[in-house]
Amino acid sequence: MKKIQFILSFLLVGLLIACNSDGKNNSASSAAEIVVADKVLQNGTIETMNPDQPTAEAVAMKDGKIVFVGSNNNVKDFVGDNTEVIDLGGKYVTPGFIDAHTHVIASSFTTSGVNVQAAQSIDEMLAIIKEYSDKNPDLKVVQAVSYRPAALGRNPSAADLDKLGLDKPVVALGNSSHDGVFNTVALKLAKIDNNVKDNVPGVVYWERDASGNITGAAIETQWMQTYVDIGAWIPEIMVPETMNYMQGYLASQGVTSVLVPGVITPNFGISSEATRQDFEDIMKILTTRIESGEAKMRINTMPFMKLLDADPDDYVPFAVRMREKYNNDMLRVNSLKMHADGHYNDRAMSMSEPYNKDEGDDLPYLAPLAMSADVIHATIMKATSENINVVLHADGTRVIQTATNSIIASKKAYPEATTRHRMDHISFINPETAAQIMEYNIPLNATPIFTNAVENGKDGEAVLKKYSKETVERTMGLYMEMAQNGANVSLGGDPPGSVVEEAYPVWLFQQAMTLEQPGRPELGAFPQNRKPYTIDDALKSMTVNAAWQLQMEDKIGSIEVGKYADFAVFNKSLRDIKPENLVEEAKCVGTMLYGEYTHNDGM
């Protein structure tokens, strides 16, 4: 009789487990684990990003964590008298999105002023600045942002800005904020003349004409000291402004976690010591925002190595010290950033392949690395020894190959290390390097705008002025094929390199899935020899892949029991919208962090 009772009890427990789990592994596993949830989402289309249970109808959460994923029927077991039950009415839910490359801490100074990206000529750009200046006569400094050399045909000059006839400083920053141009008033105020020294000749420098005279265009971070000297940098306004607006905007688009690869203040182009001090000061502000409940997302950030005096013996111990202070799930430091090359438009991107011959070139031109191969290698090796990740701005084939060699060497030298060194932007990759990246599972972060037509011109006309067609077709945008073949690739919008309103998940999805710039169909798809992302590729890049890169795959990136209750809710399934219509039709109506709203517009 006891044996029969035991068998019946065993069968009953099995039945309870089966009913509670909906036949899936990641729901609550036994009747004893059923708890009264704080909040329940039900009657939805839930994209879990968990291959063992790809979809669900309902999710329950308690104390900021997920306690059930499954059917509308079985979630009832978790509902008590005080449970908030939200009827999704068929809405579409994903894990909270993770933007793995965004500068949303102190960078609004590079987006302040008037946006001129729509200008297709120097004259159009000047007309936009003139209208803005006329409407804002009290401005002490007139600033324009996001001019695109691919559209204008060249960088503007001081002579161009002088045509505005303004007796005050004028500065125009290029797309990606890599370059800046000043009018003559600003140059005189900052005491810039033809004797000015370049920070890194050929990479970070003042543009000069054929006679050796400066044009007013400062390439890469060369513009930052002048920007400070003319009084354009106002940190007490710009730092909180960045946090409030840019983080708030991304939260409204379903983002719950970000990786900020370097806190950008003007000092990162001026002084390494001052850059580290800025970092410490800003981390205190971020901590205060968390403690006050103002924080809208998890932030993983890092110190920034940029200048020639950047020494791994200074930066790695600093990163270790910051990790000791900031190592929680809302604010974390476990990496440092290296800015190892520049932009091809100024021939500052480090390529193994020569640039096309320009007037005055005696030999094929190869841009130097912004940071030497020895410094890159020493930093990666020292960081690995301390389990500090290195994130590299690596756009050109040469710097990507250099970094890949050092990352592989670090894996062999420190096989027990848990580091996940990463390369970002990766616009141009040699196939041979790609094979090494795949073999050693080196993570990558891509910025779709850097390889599409708005950055490179219709049919690639701008990039083809710099490189051969063979180089472009062989190396540009190769990350797409790598991702589709299993490489760990995340996506990032890189604001302020892109304006934040054009650097959010759905926008990036449409870019990656169409190879076009939303709203600019006349530019066409580029590069045309690459296979675009699918919606599966896009979703994976901003959920599970990004979570792994942040070393938080056990806590975020998918909707599973035990993970944080981070969700993005949309008006309709992203799978039901044509790729070219995503920006127009997909609306994020709710964002939850720890199960609490950071955005609610129709829930």
mmCIF file of N, CA, C and O in Angstrom, residues 317-328 333-334 386 388:
data_model
loop_
_atom_site.group_PDB
_atom_site.id
_atom_site.type_symbol
_atom_site.label_atom_id
_atom_site.label_comp_id
_atom_site.label_asym_id
_atom_site.label_seq_id
_atom_site.Cartn_x
_atom_site.Cartn_y
_atom_site.Cartn_z
ATOM 1 N N PRO A 317 45.861 49.942 -13.791
ATOM 2 C CA PRO A 317 45.599 50.050 -12.339
ATOM 3 C C PRO A 317 44.425 50.967 -12.029
ATOM 4 O O PRO A 317 43.674 50.709 -11.077
ATOM 5 N N PHE A 318 44.245 52.025 -12.809
ATOM 6 C CA PHE A 318 43.102 52.915 -12.593
ATOM 7 C C PHE A 318 41.798 52.162 -12.829
ATOM 8 O O PHE A 318 40.844 52.283 -12.045
ATOM 9 N N ALA A 319 41.743 51.362 -13.919
ATOM 10 C CA ALA A 319 40.537 50.580 -14.194
ATOM 11 C C ALA A 319 40.273 49.569 -13.085
ATOM 12 O O ALA A 319 39.118 49.341 -12.689
ATOM 13 N N VAL A 320 41.324 48.955 -12.555
ATOM 14 C CA VAL A 320 41.169 48.010 -11.442
ATOM 15 C C VAL A 320 40.592 48.732 -10.224
ATOM 16 O O VAL A 320 39.680 48.234 -9.547
ATOM 17 N N ARG A 321 41.103 49.915 -9.944
ATOM 18 C CA ARG A 321 40.605 50.691 -8.800
ATOM 19 C C ARG A 321 39.140 51.078 -8.984
ATOM 20 O O ARG A 321 38.339 51.016 -8.048
ATOM 21 N N MET A 322 38.779 51.453 -10.209
ATOM 22 C CA MET A 322 37.378 51.795 -10.480
ATOM 23 C C MET A 322 36.485 50.559 -10.364
ATOM 24 O O MET A 322 35.343 50.646 -9.905
ATOM 25 N N ARG A 323 36.991 49.400 -10.768
ATOM 26 C CA ARG A 323 36.213 48.166 -10.630
ATOM 27 C C ARG A 323 35.937 47.843 -9.166
ATOM 28 O O ARG A 323 34.846 47.366 -8.818
ATOM 29 N N GLU A 324 36.900 48.121 -8.314
ATOM 30 C CA GLU A 324 36.701 47.873 -6.888
ATOM 31 C C GLU A 324 35.599 48.749 -6.314
ATOM 32 O O GLU A 324 34.889 48.352 -5.386
ATOM 33 N N LYS A 325 35.433 49.940 -6.856
ATOM 34 C CA LYS A 325 34.426 50.876 -6.358
ATOM 35 C C LYS A 325 33.064 50.690 -7.024
ATOM 36 O O LYS A 325 32.023 50.925 -6.397
ATOM 37 N N TYR A 326 33.084 50.283 -8.296
ATOM 38 C CA TYR A 326 31.840 50.219 -9.073
ATOM 39 C C TYR A 326 31.723 48.840 -9.718
ATOM 40 O O TYR A 326 32.234 48.600 -10.808
ATOM 41 N N ASN A 327 31.056 47.950 -9.013
ATOM 42 C CA ASN A 327 30.977 46.570 -9.493
ATOM 43 C C ASN A 327 29.628 45.970 -9.140
ATOM 44 O O ASN A 327 29.528 44.860 -8.621
ATOM 45 N N ASN A 328 28.551 46.734 -9.426
ATOM 46 C CA ASN A 328 27.216 46.212 -9.176
ATOM 47 C C ASN A 328 26.444 46.166 -10.481
ATOM 48 O O ASN A 328 26.946 46.589 -11.535
ATOM 49 N N VAL A 333 32.248 48.953 -13.738
ATOM 50 C CA VAL A 333 33.471 49.199 -14.497
ATOM 51 C C VAL A 333 34.266 47.909 -14.506
ATOM 52 O O VAL A 333 34.674 47.424 -13.447
ATOM 53 N N ASN A 334 34.462 47.332 -15.682
ATOM 54 C CA ASN A 334 35.331 46.155 -15.783
ATOM 55 C C ASN A 334 36.152 46.177 -17.074
ATOM 56 O O ASN A 334 36.654 45.151 -17.502
ATOM 57 N N GLU A 386 44.918 41.298 -15.296
ATOM 58 C CA GLU A 386 44.082 41.798 -14.193
ATOM 59 C C GLU A 386 42.600 41.521 -14.429
ATOM 60 O O GLU A 386 41.745 42.023 -13.697
ATOM 61 N N ILE A 388 40.739 42.662 -16.781
ATOM 62 C CA ILE A 388 40.095 43.874 -17.269
ATOM 63 C C ILE A 388 39.907 43.739 -18.786
ATOM 64 O O ILE A 388 40.857 43.415 -19.514
#
